[in-house]
Short mmCIF file of C-alpha atoms in Angstrom, two decimals:
data_model
loop_
_atom_site.label_atom_id
_atom_site.label_comp_id
_atom_site.label_asym_id
_atom_site.label_seq_id
_atom_site.Cartn_x
_atom_site.Cartn_y
_atom_site.Cartn_z
CA MET A 1 79.85 126.95 81.07
CA ARG A 2 80.63 129.26 83.82
CA LEU A 3 78.26 131.74 85.70
CA SER A 4 79.33 135.02 87.32
CA ASP A 5 78.33 135.96 90.83
CA GLN A 6 76.66 139.04 92.00
CA PHE A 7 80.04 140.98 92.08
CA GLY A 8 80.97 139.88 88.48
CA TYR A 9 83.47 137.16 89.19
CA ASP A 10 83.37 133.84 87.45
CA LEU A 11 82.34 130.70 89.23
CA THR A 12 82.71 127.12 88.42
CA LEU A 13 78.97 126.77 88.38
CA SER A 14 76.48 125.98 85.67
CA ASP A 15 73.22 125.72 87.69
CA GLN A 16 71.35 129.00 87.94
CA ASP A 17 69.65 127.83 91.20
CA ALA A 18 73.00 126.94 92.63
CA LEU A 19 74.26 130.26 91.68
CA ALA A 20 71.25 132.09 93.47
CA ALA A 21 72.00 129.93 96.53
CA TRP A 22 75.60 131.03 96.51
CA ASN A 23 74.81 134.66 96.19
CA ALA A 24 72.36 134.27 99.03
CA THR A 25 75.09 132.48 101.07
CA VAL A 26 77.49 135.46 100.50
CA LEU A 27 74.90 138.17 101.53
CA ALA A 28 73.94 136.19 104.61
CA PHE A 29 77.66 135.67 105.58
CA LEU A 30 78.34 139.53 105.08
CA ALA A 31 75.23 140.43 107.31
CA HIS A 32 76.13 137.53 109.97
CA GLY A 33 72.75 136.01 109.02
CA LYS A 34 71.47 132.81 110.74
CA THR A 35 70.46 131.57 107.21
CA THR A 36 74.13 131.34 105.96
CA PRO A 37 74.57 127.54 106.43
CA GLU A 38 71.07 126.82 104.87
CA HIS A 39 71.86 128.67 101.76
CA LEU A 40 75.23 127.00 101.43
CA GLU A 41 73.81 123.53 101.96
CA ARG A 42 71.24 124.25 99.12
CA CYS A 43 74.01 125.42 96.94
CA LEU A 44 76.13 122.35 97.44
CA SER A 45 73.20 119.96 97.16
CA LEU A 46 72.38 121.52 93.86
CA SER A 47 76.15 121.58 92.73
CA PRO A 48 77.99 119.00 94.88
CA ASP A 49 81.21 119.49 92.90
CA PHE A 50 81.36 123.16 93.53
CA ALA A 51 84.92 123.49 94.90
CA LEU A 52 84.66 127.06 96.22
CA GLY A 53 81.42 126.03 98.18
CA HIS A 54 83.27 123.25 99.87
CA ALA A 55 86.22 125.50 100.58
CA ALA A 56 84.02 128.05 102.12
CA ARG A 57 82.26 125.50 104.31
CA GLY A 58 85.69 124.32 105.52
CA LEU A 59 86.83 127.86 106.31
CA PHE A 60 83.59 128.54 108.16
CA CYS A 61 84.06 125.51 110.37
CA LEU A 62 87.57 126.69 111.30
CA LEU A 63 86.31 130.01 112.22
CA LEU A 64 83.99 128.32 114.70
CA GLY A 65 86.93 127.10 116.62
CA ARG A 66 85.56 123.54 117.59
CA LYS A 67 87.71 120.54 117.62
CA GLU A 68 85.08 118.25 116.29
CA LEU A 69 84.73 120.28 113.25
CA LEU A 70 88.33 119.79 112.22
CA GLY A 71 87.37 116.62 110.49
CA THR A 72 84.67 118.30 108.64
CA SER A 73 87.09 120.82 107.28
CA GLN A 74 89.50 118.22 106.24
CA GLU A 75 86.79 116.47 104.40
CA CYS A 76 85.73 119.72 102.70
CA LEU A 77 89.38 120.31 101.65
CA ALA A 78 89.53 116.87 100.18
CA ILE A 79 86.36 117.25 98.12
CA ALA A 80 87.41 120.78 97.00
CA LYS A 81 90.75 119.51 95.77
CA THR A 82 89.15 116.49 94.12
CA SER A 83 86.57 118.70 92.41
CA ALA A 84 89.26 121.11 91.26
CA GLN A 85 91.05 118.15 89.60
CA HIS A 86 88.01 117.11 87.67
CA THR A 87 86.85 120.52 86.74
CA PRO A 88 89.51 123.27 86.57
CA VAL A 89 88.69 126.25 88.86
CA THR A 90 89.26 129.90 88.66
CA GLU A 91 92.48 131.49 90.09
CA ARG A 92 90.13 133.02 92.84
CA GLU A 93 88.57 129.69 93.74
CA GLN A 94 92.02 128.08 94.01
CA ALA A 95 92.92 130.78 96.48
CA PHE A 96 90.17 129.69 98.80
CA ILE A 97 91.33 125.96 98.54
CA ASP A 98 94.93 126.92 99.21
CA ALA A 99 93.83 129.14 102.21
CA LEU A 100 91.93 126.23 103.71
CA ASP A 101 94.76 123.85 103.14
CA THR A 102 97.21 126.40 104.69
CA TRP A 103 95.03 126.92 107.83
CA MET A 104 94.56 123.18 108.22
CA GLN A 105 98.39 122.91 108.50
CA GLY A 106 98.19 125.40 111.23
CA PHE A 107 98.93 128.74 109.72
CA PRO A 108 95.79 130.92 109.48
CA SER A 109 97.97 134.06 109.08
CA ARG A 110 99.41 132.60 105.88
CA SER A 111 95.82 131.86 104.72
CA ALA A 112 94.93 135.42 105.24
CA ASP A 113 98.05 136.43 103.16
CA ILE A 114 97.05 134.01 100.36
CA LEU A 115 93.60 135.57 100.16
CA ASP A 116 94.87 139.24 100.54
CA ALA A 117 97.11 138.53 97.56
CA MET A 118 94.04 137.46 95.50
CA LEU A 119 92.01 140.36 96.82
CA VAL A 120 94.26 142.73 95.06
CA ARG A 121 93.39 140.93 91.80
CA ALA A 122 89.81 140.67 92.66
CA PRO A 123 89.11 143.89 94.63
CA GLU A 124 85.29 143.90 94.13
CA ASP A 125 84.91 140.46 95.66
CA ALA A 126 83.17 141.31 98.99
CA PHE A 127 83.09 137.63 100.10
CA LEU A 128 86.78 137.47 99.90
CA MET A 129 87.16 140.71 101.62
CA LYS A 130 84.90 139.54 104.55
CA VAL A 131 86.66 136.21 104.85
CA ILE A 132 90.07 137.90 105.16
CA HIS A 133 88.42 140.27 107.71
CA ALA A 134 87.17 137.23 109.74
CA ILE A 135 90.46 135.52 109.70
CA ARG A 136 92.56 138.46 110.79
CA PHE A 137 89.95 139.22 113.51
CA VAL A 138 90.63 135.87 115.12
CA LEU A 139 94.30 136.46 114.85
CA GLY A 140 93.93 139.94 116.56
CA ASP A 141 95.46 141.50 113.50
CA ALA A 142 93.82 145.06 113.54
CA VAL A 143 96.49 146.60 111.20
CA GLY A 144 96.07 143.85 108.76
CA MET A 145 92.31 144.24 108.72
CA ARG A 146 92.64 147.86 107.93
CA GLN A 147 95.33 147.49 105.28
CA SER A 148 93.25 144.85 103.56
CA ILE A 149 90.28 147.02 103.14
CA GLU A 150 92.18 150.13 102.39
CA ARG A 151 93.89 148.37 99.36
CA VAL A 152 90.57 147.73 97.70
CA PHE A 153 88.23 150.65 99.06
CA SER A 154 88.56 152.67 95.83
CA ALA A 155 87.13 149.77 93.73
CA TYR A 156 83.74 150.15 95.52
CA ASP A 157 80.99 152.74 94.98
CA GLU A 158 77.41 153.27 96.10
CA LYS A 159 76.36 150.97 93.38
CA HIS A 160 78.13 147.97 94.49
CA PRO A 161 75.80 145.48 96.13
CA ALA A 162 78.13 145.13 99.22
CA TYR A 163 79.15 148.72 99.56
CA GLY A 164 77.44 149.05 103.05
CA TYR A 165 79.23 145.82 104.23
CA LEU A 166 82.61 147.16 103.20
CA LEU A 167 81.97 150.38 105.12
CA GLY A 168 81.00 148.23 108.23
CA CYS A 169 84.23 146.25 107.99
CA SER A 170 86.09 149.47 107.34
CA ALA A 171 84.47 150.97 110.40
CA PHE A 172 85.44 148.12 112.76
CA SER A 173 89.13 148.10 111.52
CA LEU A 174 89.31 151.88 111.95
CA GLU A 175 88.04 151.52 115.49
CA GLU A 176 90.47 148.75 116.44
CA THR A 177 93.21 150.80 115.26
CA GLY A 178 92.16 153.83 117.18
CA ASP A 179 90.58 156.06 114.40
CA TYR A 180 87.36 156.54 116.31
CA ARG A 181 85.92 159.59 114.45
CA LEU A 182 86.32 158.00 111.01
CA ALA A 183 85.03 154.61 112.36
CA GLU A 184 81.94 156.05 113.74
CA ALA A 185 81.22 157.96 110.38
CA SER A 186 81.93 154.84 108.27
CA GLY A 187 79.82 152.69 110.35
CA ARG A 188 76.89 155.03 110.34
CA LYS A 189 77.09 155.58 106.57
CA GLY A 190 77.33 151.85 105.91
CA LEU A 191 74.04 151.34 107.58
CA GLU A 192 72.42 153.62 105.06
CA PHE A 193 73.33 151.12 102.33
CA ALA A 194 72.99 147.86 104.29
CA ARG A 195 70.43 148.11 107.06
CA ASP A 196 71.12 144.50 108.09
CA ASP A 197 74.97 145.07 108.58
CA ALA A 198 75.13 144.05 112.27
CA TRP A 199 78.93 144.17 112.02
CA GLY A 200 78.96 147.84 111.17
CA LEU A 201 76.28 148.57 113.77
CA HIS A 202 78.35 146.94 116.41
CA ALA A 203 81.40 148.71 115.19
CA VAL A 204 79.70 152.15 116.12
CA ALA A 205 78.83 150.52 119.57
CA HIS A 206 82.43 149.82 119.93
CA VAL A 207 83.45 153.52 119.28
CA HIS A 208 80.94 154.54 121.99
CA ASP A 209 82.46 152.00 124.32
CA MET A 210 86.08 153.07 123.69
CA THR A 211 85.48 156.72 123.94
CA GLY A 212 83.46 156.63 127.29
CA ARG A 213 80.15 157.39 125.69
CA SER A 214 78.09 154.49 127.23
CA GLU A 215 74.88 156.35 127.70
CA GLU A 216 75.04 157.24 123.84
CA GLY A 217 76.00 153.84 122.98
CA ALA A 218 73.09 152.19 124.91
CA GLY A 219 70.68 154.48 123.04
CA TRP A 220 72.37 153.63 119.72
CA LEU A 221 71.77 149.82 120.35
CA GLU A 222 68.25 150.37 121.88
CA ASN A 223 67.27 152.36 118.91
CA HIS A 224 68.40 149.77 116.19
CA PRO A 225 66.94 146.45 117.50
CA ASP A 226 66.17 145.35 113.97
CA GLY A 227 69.94 145.75 113.02
CA TRP A 228 70.67 142.33 114.53
CA ALA A 229 67.46 140.47 114.69
CA HIS A 230 68.31 138.47 111.72
CA CYS A 231 71.64 137.38 113.19
CA ASN A 232 73.11 134.11 114.10
CA ASN A 233 74.58 133.99 117.57
CA PHE A 234 76.45 137.22 116.82
CA GLY A 235 73.11 138.70 118.01
CA TYR A 236 74.14 137.63 121.51
CA HIS A 237 77.28 139.52 121.19
CA VAL A 238 75.42 142.76 120.44
CA TRP A 239 73.32 142.16 123.48
CA TRP A 240 76.60 141.83 125.43
CA HIS A 241 77.60 145.11 124.14
CA LEU A 242 74.47 146.81 125.50
CA ALA A 243 75.02 145.05 128.81
CA LEU A 244 78.48 146.73 129.01
CA MET A 245 76.97 150.04 128.32
CA TYR A 246 74.64 149.54 131.31
CA LEU A 247 77.28 148.30 133.57
CA ASP A 248 79.45 151.51 132.88
CA GLN A 249 76.47 153.56 133.88
CA GLY A 250 76.34 151.73 137.12
CA GLU A 251 73.15 149.73 136.25
CA ALA A 252 74.32 146.24 137.03
CA ASP A 253 70.81 144.92 137.52
CA LYS A 254 69.97 145.76 133.90
CA ALA A 255 73.21 144.09 132.72
CA LEU A 256 72.17 141.00 134.72
CA ALA A 257 68.82 140.90 133.19
CA LEU A 258 70.14 141.06 129.77
CA TYR A 259 72.52 138.17 130.77
CA ASP A 260 69.60 135.94 131.64
CA ALA A 261 67.00 137.06 129.01
CA ASP A 262 69.14 137.53 125.85
CA ILE A 263 72.98 136.88 126.16
CA ARG A 264 72.39 133.40 127.58
CA LYS A 265 68.94 132.87 126.13
CA ASP A 266 70.27 129.92 124.27
CA LYS A 267 72.61 127.75 126.46
CA THR A 268 75.09 127.08 123.74
CA ASP A 269 78.77 126.01 124.07
CA ASP A 270 79.77 128.24 121.11
CA TYR A 271 83.16 129.94 122.22
CA ARG A 272 81.77 133.29 121.34
CA ASP A 273 78.75 132.85 123.50
CA ILE A 274 80.90 131.61 126.39
CA SER A 275 83.25 134.48 126.08
CA ASN A 276 80.30 136.85 126.21
CA ALA A 277 79.00 135.20 129.33
CA ALA A 278 82.39 134.83 131.24
CA SER A 279 83.69 138.32 130.49
CA LEU A 280 80.42 139.93 131.59
CA LEU A 281 80.27 137.83 134.82
CA VAL A 282 83.90 138.81 135.59
CA ARG A 283 83.21 142.50 134.98
CA LEU A 284 80.10 142.29 137.39
CA GLU A 285 82.05 140.66 140.10
CA LEU A 286 84.79 143.19 139.77
CA GLU A 287 82.14 145.77 140.63
CA GLY A 288 81.13 143.69 143.65
CA VAL A 289 77.91 142.28 142.21
CA ASP A 290 76.87 138.78 143.29
CA VAL A 291 76.18 136.80 140.12
CA GLY A 292 74.68 133.78 141.96
CA ALA A 293 75.07 130.34 140.49
CA ARG A 294 75.60 131.69 136.85
CA TRP A 295 79.13 130.39 136.69
CA GLU A 296 78.07 126.78 137.06
CA GLU A 297 76.15 126.67 133.80
CA ILE A 298 79.05 127.81 131.57
CA ALA A 299 81.70 126.06 133.74
CA GLN A 300 79.87 122.75 132.90
CA LEU A 301 79.86 123.51 129.23
CA SER A 302 83.45 124.76 129.20
CA ASP A 303 84.71 121.60 130.98
CA LYS A 304 83.54 119.65 127.81
CA ARG A 305 85.65 121.99 125.60
CA ALA A 306 88.70 122.15 127.99
CA GLU A 307 90.78 120.11 125.25
CA ASP A 308 89.56 121.84 122.10
CA GLY A 309 92.75 123.82 121.67
CA CYS A 310 91.59 125.40 118.39
CA ASN A 311 91.65 128.98 119.45
CA VAL A 312 93.64 130.71 122.43
CA PHE A 313 90.87 133.39 122.94
CA ALA A 314 88.34 130.50 123.40
CA ASP A 315 90.59 128.72 125.68
CA LEU A 316 91.09 131.68 128.04
CA HIS A 317 87.41 132.33 128.23
CA TYR A 318 86.71 128.53 128.98
CA LEU A 319 89.41 128.87 131.69
CA LEU A 320 87.62 131.86 133.18
CA ALA A 321 84.57 129.83 133.47
CA LEU A 322 86.35 126.70 134.79
CA LEU A 323 88.27 128.68 137.46
CA ASN A 324 85.34 130.65 138.61
CA GLY A 325 83.07 127.73 138.52
CA GLY A 326 85.42 125.64 140.77
CA ARG A 327 86.27 123.02 138.07
CA ARG A 328 89.88 122.35 139.04
CA MET A 329 90.34 119.29 136.86
CA GLY A 330 89.04 121.05 133.77
CA SER A 331 91.20 124.09 134.40
CA ASP A 332 94.27 121.84 134.86
CA ARG A 333 93.44 120.06 131.62
CA LEU A 334 93.16 123.34 129.73
CA LEU A 335 96.32 124.70 131.00
CA ASN A 336 98.14 121.48 130.22
CA GLY A 337 96.81 121.87 126.64
CA LEU A 338 98.18 125.35 126.35
CA LYS A 339 101.74 124.16 127.59
CA GLU A 340 101.71 121.40 124.95
CA ARG A 341 100.65 123.77 122.15
CA ALA A 342 103.24 126.37 123.28
CA GLN A 343 105.80 123.99 121.96
CA SER A 344 104.28 123.92 118.49
CA GLU A 345 105.73 125.99 115.64
CA THR A 346 102.32 126.73 114.34
CA ASP A 347 100.34 129.93 114.74
CA ILE A 348 98.53 128.65 117.67
CA GLY A 349 101.81 127.49 119.19
CA ARG A 350 103.33 130.84 118.93
CA ILE A 351 100.14 132.55 120.36
CA SER A 352 99.94 130.15 123.15
CA ALA A 353 103.53 130.69 124.18
CA GLU A 354 103.59 134.49 123.91
CA ALA A 355 100.20 135.21 125.33
CA GLY A 356 97.87 132.23 126.05
CA LEU A 357 100.04 130.32 128.53
CA PRO A 358 101.24 133.22 130.66
CA THR A 359 97.73 134.73 130.70
CA GLY A 360 96.19 131.39 131.56
CA LEU A 361 98.74 130.91 134.48
CA GLY A 362 98.02 134.43 135.45
CA LEU A 363 94.39 133.83 135.74
CA GLU A 364 95.01 130.77 137.96
CA GLN A 365 97.20 132.56 140.28
CA TYR A 366 94.58 135.41 140.50
CA ARG A 367 91.75 132.85 141.45
CA LYS A 368 94.09 131.41 144.04
CA GLY A 369 94.52 134.75 145.55
CA ASN A 370 98.27 135.12 144.68
CA TYR A 371 97.94 138.56 143.31
CA ALA A 372 101.42 139.52 143.08
CA SER A 373 102.29 136.41 140.96
CA ALA A 374 99.07 136.90 138.91
CA PHE A 375 100.08 140.44 138.22
CA SER A 376 103.48 139.44 137.12
CA LEU A 377 102.29 136.76 134.72
CA LEU A 378 99.47 138.85 133.30
CA THR A 379 101.61 141.93 132.69
CA SER A 380 104.27 139.77 130.99
CA ALA A 381 101.66 138.70 128.29
CA ARG A 382 100.04 142.20 127.94
CA ASP A 383 102.03 143.36 124.89
CA ASN A 384 101.11 140.13 122.97
CA LEU A 385 97.58 139.73 124.30
CA HIS A 386 96.06 141.15 121.05
CA THR A 387 97.37 138.06 119.11
CA ILE A 388 94.68 135.80 120.89
CA GLY A 389 92.21 137.54 118.71
CA GLY A 390 88.89 139.34 119.33
CA SER A 391 88.53 143.01 119.88
CA HIS A 392 89.85 145.67 122.37
CA ALA A 393 86.68 145.49 124.21
CA GLN A 394 86.68 141.64 124.40
CA ARG A 395 90.17 141.48 125.59
CA ASP A 396 89.42 144.28 128.14
CA VAL A 397 88.39 141.72 130.65
CA PHE A 398 91.99 140.54 131.08
CA GLU A 399 93.19 144.26 131.51
CA ARG A 400 90.56 144.64 134.29
CA ILE A 401 91.76 141.39 136.06
CA THR A 402 95.52 142.58 135.67
CA ILE A 403 94.65 146.09 137.04
CA ASP A 404 92.69 144.33 140.06
CA ALA A 405 95.52 141.91 140.65
CA GLY A 406 97.96 144.94 140.86
CA LEU A 407 95.73 146.69 143.31
CA ARG A 408 95.10 143.71 145.48
CA ALA A 409 98.92 143.05 145.54
CA GLY A 410 99.52 146.70 146.80
CA PHE A 411 101.04 147.85 143.57
CA SER A 412 99.38 151.12 143.28
CA SER A 413 101.95 152.82 141.10
CA GLU A 414 102.09 149.97 138.68
CA ALA A 415 98.48 149.64 138.59
CA GLU A 416 97.99 153.37 138.06
CA THR A 417 100.28 153.27 135.01
CA LEU A 418 98.37 150.35 133.50
CA ILE A 419 95.07 152.24 133.98
CA LYS A 420 96.45 155.26 132.25
CA SER A 421 97.87 153.14 129.53
CA ARG A 422 94.52 151.53 129.03
CA SER A 423 92.72 154.83 128.98
CA SER A 424 95.19 156.28 126.52
CA LYS A 425 94.53 153.50 123.99
CA ARG A 426 90.75 153.65 124.67
CA GLY A 427 90.62 157.46 123.97
CA ALA A 428 88.79 158.29 127.28
CA LEU A 429 88.34 157.33 130.93
CA ASP A 430 85.48 154.98 131.79
CA ARG A 431 83.63 154.20 135.06
CA PHE A 432 86.13 151.42 135.74
CA ALA A 433 89.24 153.68 135.27
CA GLU A 434 87.81 156.59 137.28
CA GLN A 435 86.99 154.24 140.11
CA ARG A 436 90.40 152.57 140.10
CA LEU A 437 92.23 155.75 139.72
CA GLU A 438 90.52 156.89 142.95
CA ILE A 439 91.71 153.66 144.70
CA CYS A 440 95.21 154.28 143.57
CA GLY A 441 94.99 157.79 145.05
CA LYS A 442 93.73 156.34 148.37
CA MET A 443 96.57 153.80 148.44
CA ARG A 444 99.17 156.48 147.82
CA ARG A 445 97.82 158.59 150.58
CA ALA A 446 97.84 155.71 153.01
CA GLU A 447 101.36 154.76 151.90
CA GLN A 448 102.45 158.31 152.47
CA VAL A 449 100.76 158.35 156.01
CA MET A 450 102.56 155.25 156.89
CA GLU A 451 105.94 156.54 155.49
CA ASP A 452 105.46 159.66 157.56
CA GLU A 453 104.65 157.78 160.75
CA ASN A 454 107.73 155.60 160.21
CA LEU A 455 109.80 158.51 159.71
CA ARG A 456 108.52 160.19 162.83
CA ALA A 457 109.05 156.97 164.83
CA ALA A 458 112.67 156.77 163.55
CA ASN A 459 113.46 160.44 164.46
CA SER A 460 111.98 160.03 168.02
CA VAL A 461 114.48 157.22 168.72
#
């Protein structure tokens, strides 16, 4: 006997309570809810041979980017395969097992392709849609995220139980591909159908950030506190977005207060939490704000994760914490790991070689005060930086450091070109860009004065 899930697709389940737990798992996952693991654990306790449940758990662990969870993912894969041999699974369930297997071999990009091929045949499976979205997000594949959703968008209507979540994912993919007007409309509409869609809520905040509307963005988040109250640590990321809005308005004190009260409320070593913290501290320091001893806490945690090597985005944020926290041995270990992985033919090897390693070395040179070298290394990786994963807003910290390195090295023209390129992609000038363009202008005027003085001196000889 097989039961069907809330989207109408067959599952290799016969226990109604297990089915209810699985459906709850999926809805919680769509909403970034903190109860996701609890529901999945209940489902598997009721149906320990549920292959899809084990495959999902394995994929969830890989998405966390923690070295110690690789063994758990491998165990989940083994159980899923054994279960599938004993009880034949559906084609859709097998796709999840194959995707987990492929990622374990080092190719999450191929895993996403496997699942996308299945999504075409099961277009109304919102869980499948969201898992693909999550994998392509960690790969920085904004175009792939958008294409995946657009292929199946017509299969959804307002009666679909996950319609709001689909709109939220669509909003984010539209924002990351620069379609800001449609992104905002999609995100706002999605919340009408799924009020707990923190992803869609935050997609609208991304639009505010990218289009230079920080005051409006702050109001948007302040007026929707219930939109992420149910979240796992994704809630800390939404607080991070609010801090960015405050900082863009020149309210560094409010950003720091959020850092202490909410962003680092729980001193976790989850890479997403470390990235929130490290990138905000860098932004604050670039604005001349004294962040006190805050680097030490995240540097200590990052030191223990320096050899994880599961996610280049994570590695680079650990590195920011290690460098700014004065942990030279930890930063050396992390950079050595990037060098080793850059020799691999896996996805992470390619990403390390093309983006991670040059960026990491550039950050090291920047911290040492070798700004010309830092600028050269960071700009060499710029075109491939999206492959480390994350969003434009998250990767912007590296753009800011690159621009600052250029200015400190005296490369006013090159820095100005980067600032204008950044602003063009974002859709508007923000406070950071306006201030740096002003600095570029002052540098050019000073250079012109010096050139004129040298010319007069030469003519007077």
